[in-house]
PDB file of C-alpha atoms in Angstrom:
ATOM      1  CA  MET K   1       1.417 -59.513  39.636  1.00 48.00           C
ATOM      2  CA  SER K   2       0.553 -56.775  37.124  1.00 51.00           C
ATOM      3  CA  GLU K   3       0.713 -52.972  37.704  1.00 52.00           C
ATOM      4  CA  GLY K   4      -1.441 -51.701  40.564  1.00 64.00           C
ATOM      5  CA  MET K   5      -1.984 -55.410  41.934  1.00 90.00           C
ATOM      6  CA  LEU K   6       0.296 -55.426  44.982  1.00 93.00           C
ATOM      7  CA  LYS K   7      -1.172 -51.874  45.808  1.00 96.00           C
ATOM      8  CA  GLU K   8      -4.590 -53.108  45.372  1.00 96.00           C
ATOM      9  CA  LYS K   9      -3.939 -56.343  47.373  1.00 96.00           C
ATOM     10  CA  LEU K  10      -2.540 -54.256  50.268  1.00 97.00           C
ATOM     11  CA  LEU K  11      -5.480 -52.181  50.565  1.00 98.00           C
ATOM     12  CA  ALA K  12      -8.245 -54.973  50.254  1.00 98.00           C
ATOM     13  CA  ASP K  13      -6.324 -57.132  52.601  1.00 98.00           C
ATOM     14  CA  ASN K  14      -6.113 -54.255  55.055  1.00 98.00           C
ATOM     15  CA  GLU K  15      -9.482 -53.621  54.830  1.00 98.00           C
ATOM     16  CA  MET K  16     -10.556 -57.230  55.318  1.00 98.00           C
ATOM     17  CA  GLN K  17      -8.338 -57.681  58.284  1.00 98.00           C
ATOM     18  CA  PHE K  18      -9.196 -54.459  59.950  1.00 98.00           C
ATOM     19  CA  GLU K  19     -12.750 -55.383  59.502  1.00 98.00           C
ATOM     20  CA  ALA K  20     -12.575 -58.744  60.833  1.00 98.00           C
ATOM     21  CA  LEU K  21     -10.616 -57.094  64.106  1.00 98.00           C
ATOM     22  CA  LEU K  22     -13.447 -54.616  64.542  1.00 98.00           C
ATOM     23  CA  ASN K  23     -16.196 -57.428  64.019  1.00 98.00           C
ATOM     24  CA  LEU K  24     -14.351 -59.679  66.451  1.00 98.00           C
ATOM     25  CA  ILE K  25     -14.566 -57.130  69.185  1.00 98.00           C
ATOM     26  CA  LYS K  26     -18.248 -56.438  68.352  1.00 97.00           C
ATOM     27  CA  SER K  27     -19.057 -60.084  68.555  1.00 96.00           C
ATOM     28  CA  VAL K  28     -18.237 -60.180  72.204  1.00 97.00           C
ATOM     29  CA  PRO K  29     -21.189 -58.828  74.467  1.00 95.00           C
ATOM     30  CA  ALA K  30     -20.999 -55.184  75.002  1.00 95.00           C
ATOM     31  CA  ARG K  31     -21.040 -55.731  78.847  1.00 95.00           C
ATOM     32  CA  LYS K  32     -17.745 -57.827  78.665  1.00 96.00           C
ATOM     33  CA  ARG K  33     -15.878 -55.981  75.921  1.00 96.00           C
ATOM     34  CA  THR K  34     -14.008 -53.986  78.341  1.00 96.00           C
ATOM     35  CA  LEU K  35     -12.844 -56.809  80.545  1.00 96.00           C
ATOM     36  CA  SER K  36      -9.253 -57.481  81.075  1.00 97.00           C
ATOM     37  CA  VAL K  37      -7.822 -61.109  81.076  1.00 96.00           C
ATOM     38  CA  ASP K  38      -5.554 -62.847  83.649  1.00 92.00           C
ATOM     39  CA  SER K  39      -2.310 -63.122  81.536  1.00 90.00           C
ATOM     40  CA  SER K  40       1.340 -62.486  81.448  1.00 92.00           C
ATOM     41  CA  ASP K  41       1.124 -60.728  78.058  1.00 93.00           C
ATOM     42  CA  ARG K  42       1.338 -57.016  78.112  1.00 96.00           C
ATOM     43  CA  ASP K  43      -1.893 -56.631  76.404  1.00 97.00           C
ATOM     44  CA  LYS K  44      -4.757 -57.868  78.672  1.00 97.00           C
ATOM     45  CA  ASN K  45      -7.780 -56.380  77.015  1.00 98.00           C
ATOM     46  CA  PHE K  46      -9.136 -55.037  73.572  1.00 98.00           C
ATOM     47  CA  ARG K  47      -8.276 -51.668  74.503  1.00 98.00           C
ATOM     48  CA  ASP K  48      -4.538 -52.485  75.065  1.00 98.00           C
ATOM     49  CA  VAL K  49      -4.331 -54.167  71.664  1.00 98.00           C
ATOM     50  CA  ILE K  50      -6.242 -51.490  69.621  1.00 98.00           C
ATOM     51  CA  MET K  51      -4.135 -48.696  71.246  1.00 98.00           C
ATOM     52  CA  HIS K  52      -0.957 -50.465  70.311  1.00 98.00           C
ATOM     53  CA  VAL K  53      -2.012 -50.571  66.666  1.00 98.00           C
ATOM     54  CA  TYR K  54      -3.160 -46.972  66.876  1.00 98.00           C
ATOM     55  CA  GLU K  55       0.181 -45.755  68.348  1.00 98.00           C
ATOM     56  CA  TRP K  56       2.389 -47.662  65.594  1.00 98.00           C
ATOM     57  CA  GLN K  57       0.129 -46.017  62.853  1.00 98.00           C
ATOM     58  CA  ALA K  58       0.427 -42.790  64.376  1.00 98.00           C
ATOM     59  CA  MET K  59       4.251 -43.529  64.419  1.00 98.00           C
ATOM     60  CA  LEU K  60       4.056 -44.477  60.807  1.00 98.00           C
ATOM     61  CA  GLU K  61       2.353 -41.134  59.936  1.00 98.00           C
ATOM     62  CA  ARG K  62       5.020 -39.112  61.497  1.00 98.00           C
ATOM     63  CA  TRP K  63       7.715 -40.979  59.815  1.00 98.00           C
ATOM     64  CA  TYR K  64       5.678 -40.493  56.487  1.00 98.00           C
ATOM     65  CA  ARG K  65       5.197 -36.725  57.185  1.00 98.00           C
ATOM     66  CA  GLU K  66       8.788 -36.142  58.161  1.00 97.00           C
ATOM     67  CA  GLY K  67      10.459 -38.156  55.522  1.00 97.00           C
ATOM     68  CA  MET K  68       8.212 -36.613  52.701  1.00 97.00           C
ATOM     69  CA  ASP K  69       9.449 -33.296  53.947  1.00 97.00           C
ATOM     70  CA  ASP K  70      12.925 -34.489  53.310  1.00 95.00           C
ATOM     71  CA  ASP K  71      13.659 -34.914  57.132  1.00 94.00           C
ATOM     72  CA  SER K  72      15.174 -38.081  58.512  1.00 93.00           C
ATOM     73  CA  PRO K  73      12.280 -39.216  60.978  1.00 96.00           C
ATOM     74  CA  PHE K  74      13.503 -40.664  64.272  1.00 94.00           C
ATOM     75  CA  MET K  75      12.502 -44.492  63.871  1.00 96.00           C
ATOM     76  CA  PRO K  76      11.001 -46.149  65.794  1.00 96.00           C
ATOM     77  CA  ALA K  77      10.430 -43.116  68.152  1.00 95.00           C
ATOM     78  CA  PRO K  78      12.576 -40.287  69.757  1.00 94.00           C
ATOM     79  CA  GLY K  79      14.834 -41.818  72.256  1.00 94.00           C
ATOM     80  CA  PHE K  80      14.172 -45.176  70.922  1.00 96.00           C
ATOM     81  CA  LYS K  81      16.198 -47.904  68.830  1.00 95.00           C
ATOM     82  CA  TRP K  82      14.706 -50.941  66.983  1.00 95.00           C
ATOM     83  CA  ARG K  83      16.406 -53.185  69.517  1.00 96.00           C
ATOM     84  CA  ASN K  84      14.569 -51.468  72.330  1.00 95.00           C
ATOM     85  CA  LEU K  85      10.967 -52.146  71.109  1.00 96.00           C
ATOM     86  CA  HIS K  86      10.130 -53.831  73.975  1.00 96.00           C
ATOM     87  CA  SER K  87      10.533 -50.469  76.271  1.00 97.00           C
ATOM     88  CA  LEU K  88       8.758 -48.697  73.402  1.00 97.00           C
ATOM     89  CA  ASN K  89       5.757 -51.006  73.420  1.00 97.00           C
ATOM     90  CA  GLN K  90       5.609 -50.888  77.339  1.00 97.00           C
ATOM     91  CA  GLN K  91       5.516 -46.992  77.167  1.00 97.00           C
ATOM     92  CA  ILE K  92       3.045 -47.177  74.772  1.00 97.00           C
ATOM     93  CA  TRP K  93       0.890 -49.356  76.913  1.00 98.00           C
ATOM     94  CA  GLU K  94       1.305 -47.138  79.969  1.00 97.00           C
ATOM     95  CA  ALA K  95       0.284 -44.145  77.976  1.00 97.00           C
ATOM     96  CA  TYR K  96      -2.930 -45.480  77.067  1.00 98.00           C
ATOM     97  CA  GLN K  97      -4.351 -46.998  80.284  1.00 97.00           C
ATOM     98  CA  GLU K  98      -6.978 -44.084  80.932  1.00 97.00           C
ATOM     99  CA  VAL K  99      -8.389 -44.457  77.344  1.00 98.00           C
ATOM    100  CA  THR K 100     -11.740 -46.056  76.748  1.00 98.00           C
ATOM    101  CA  LEU K 101     -12.083 -49.068  74.295  1.00 98.00           C
ATOM    102  CA  LYS K 102     -14.771 -46.699  72.614  1.00 98.00           C
ATOM    103  CA  GLN K 103     -12.251 -44.003  72.387  1.00 98.00           C
ATOM    104  CA  ALA K 104      -9.538 -46.538  71.183  1.00 98.00           C
ATOM    105  CA  LEU K 105     -11.746 -47.961  68.584  1.00 98.00           C
ATOM    106  CA  LYS K 106     -12.668 -44.416  67.128  1.00 98.00           C
ATOM    107  CA  LYS K 107      -8.759 -43.468  67.208  1.00 98.00           C
ATOM    108  CA  VAL K 108      -7.808 -46.614  65.280  1.00 98.00           C
ATOM    109  CA  THR K 109     -10.604 -46.233  62.784  1.00 98.00           C
ATOM    110  CA  LEU K 110      -9.509 -42.602  62.011  1.00 98.00           C
ATOM    111  CA  SER K 111      -5.794 -43.750  61.715  1.00 98.00           C
ATOM    112  CA  HIS K 112      -6.525 -46.594  59.249  1.00 98.00           C
ATOM    113  CA  GLU K 113      -8.489 -44.298  57.247  1.00 98.00           C
ATOM    114  CA  ARG K 114      -5.842 -41.934  57.134  1.00 98.00           C
ATOM    115  CA  VAL K 115      -3.060 -44.369  56.355  1.00 98.00           C
ATOM    116  CA  THR K 116      -5.287 -45.975  53.786  1.00 98.00           C
ATOM    117  CA  ALA K 117      -5.615 -42.492  52.176  1.00 98.00           C
ATOM    118  CA  LEU K 118      -1.822 -42.347  52.096  1.00 98.00           C
ATOM    119  CA  ILE K 119      -1.381 -45.691  50.439  1.00 98.00           C
ATOM    120  CA  LYS K 120      -4.038 -44.583  47.911  1.00 98.00           C
ATOM    121  CA  ARG K 121      -1.874 -41.351  46.908  1.00 97.00           C
ATOM    122  CA  HIS K 122       1.038 -43.474  45.787  1.00 97.00           C
ATOM    123  CA  THR K 123       1.500 -45.533  42.477  1.00 96.00           C
ATOM    124  CA  GLU K 124       2.699 -49.172  42.155  1.00 95.00           C
ATOM    125  CA  GLU K 125       6.360 -47.833  41.644  1.00 96.00           C
ATOM    126  CA  GLU K 126       6.419 -45.370  44.374  1.00 97.00           C
ATOM    127  CA  LEU K 127       5.102 -48.151  46.860  1.00 97.00           C
ATOM    128  CA  MET K 128       7.255 -51.287  45.848  1.00 96.00           C
ATOM    129  CA  THR K 129      10.468 -49.703  44.770  1.00 96.00           C
ATOM    130  CA  LYS K 130      13.278 -49.778  47.338  1.00 97.00           C
ATOM    131  CA  LYS K 131      15.145 -46.919  48.149  1.00 96.00           C
ATOM    132  CA  TYR K 132      12.440 -44.730  46.065  1.00 97.00           C
ATOM    133  CA  TYR K 133      12.377 -42.409  49.031  1.00 97.00           C
ATOM    134  CA  LYS K 134      15.375 -41.333  50.768  1.00 96.00           C
ATOM    135  CA  TRP K 135      13.800 -41.852  54.293  1.00 96.00           C
ATOM    136  CA  THR K 136      12.878 -45.498  53.717  1.00 96.00           C
ATOM    137  CA  LYS K 137      16.521 -46.282  53.446  1.00 94.00           C
ATOM    138  CA  THR K 138      16.920 -49.678  51.988  1.00 95.00           C
ATOM    139  CA  SER K 139      13.024 -50.748  52.117  1.00 96.00           C
ATOM    140  CA  SER K 140      10.177 -49.557  50.066  1.00 97.00           C
ATOM    141  CA  LEU K 141       7.382 -47.629  51.201  1.00 97.00           C
ATOM    142  CA  HIS K 142       4.968 -50.709  50.881  1.00 97.00           C
ATOM    143  CA  THR K 143       7.246 -52.564  53.726  1.00 97.00           C
ATOM    144  CA  TYR K 144       6.510 -49.623  56.042  1.00 97.00           C
ATOM    145  CA  PHE K 145       2.773 -49.308  55.070  1.00 98.00           C
ATOM    146  CA  ALA K 146       2.349 -53.234  55.524  1.00 97.00           C
ATOM    147  CA  ALA K 147       4.233 -53.610  58.604  1.00 97.00           C
ATOM    148  CA  ASN K 148       1.993 -50.962  60.476  1.00 97.00           C
ATOM    149  CA  THR K 149      -1.363 -51.967  58.985  1.00 97.00           C
ATOM    150  CA  LEU K 150      -1.658 -55.434  57.775  1.00 97.00           C
ATOM    151  CA  SER K 151       0.899 -57.358  59.834  1.00 97.00           C
ATOM    152  CA  HIS K 152      -0.535 -55.289  62.915  1.00 98.00           C
ATOM    153  CA  TYR K 153      -3.981 -56.262  61.871  1.00 98.00           C
ATOM    154  CA  ILE K 154      -3.346 -59.818  61.794  1.00 98.00           C
ATOM    155  CA  TRP K 155      -1.345 -59.745  65.110  1.00 98.00           C
ATOM    156  CA  ALA K 156      -4.037 -57.829  66.925  1.00 98.00           C
ATOM    157  CA  LEU K 157      -6.754 -60.222  65.597  1.00 98.00           C
ATOM    158  CA  LYS K 158      -4.809 -63.132  67.002  1.00 98.00           C
ATOM    159  CA  LYS K 159      -4.281 -61.355  70.320  1.00 97.00           C
ATOM    160  CA  CYS K 160      -7.958 -60.250  70.251  1.00 98.00           C
ATOM    161  CA  LYS K 161      -9.128 -63.953  69.471  1.00 97.00           C
ATOM    162  CA  ASN K 162      -7.344 -65.095  72.519  1.00 96.00           C
ATOM    163  CA  ILE K 163      -8.680 -62.509  74.873  1.00 97.00           C
ATOM    164  CA  ALA K 164     -12.266 -62.997  73.434  1.00 97.00           C
ATOM    165  CA  VAL K 165     -12.154 -66.648  74.265  1.00 96.00           C
ATOM    166  CA  LYS K 166     -10.994 -66.026  77.878  1.00 95.00           C
ATOM    167  CA  ILE K 167     -13.709 -63.373  78.278  1.00 95.00           C
ATOM    168  CA  GLN K 168     -16.458 -65.512  76.982  1.00 87.00           C
ATOM    169  CA  ARG K 169     -15.433 -68.033  79.823  1.00 85.00           C
ATOM    170  CA  THR K 170     -16.260 -65.359  82.493  1.00 79.00           C
TER     171      THR K 170
END
């Protein structure tokens, strides 16, 4: 791909998947959108999924801010190692049980906009070059952005489709 193409592709794919996620939720009748489904999965409703995405974007924003200030951010979060993701994700789930779906959608939309602005700030070289920034260690900045936007949007869309199917049956 030519200069700028990977950055533009990430931005376009992010927007497409994020809009698909919001549109899927909006496609469910308003009176059913907040219902929880019977499932062994951690996330039982749209809010759970949306707040998971939001919190990971918030962590990314923290990593970015600290890393760009020449600090070494705690990743994934203070007190957690990458091997403890299950515990971290459970803690995230517990932290947001009182948030409404409306609040969740507002939070994730604002975080999506902030992260999009961060991506736009960087050149293709800054995004794609491994070890360009000390805090990204052996990875590229693109890897961090894609994992906490595009990959999470695809995951969330799949989860929300399953929830929507079960909700529509009720």
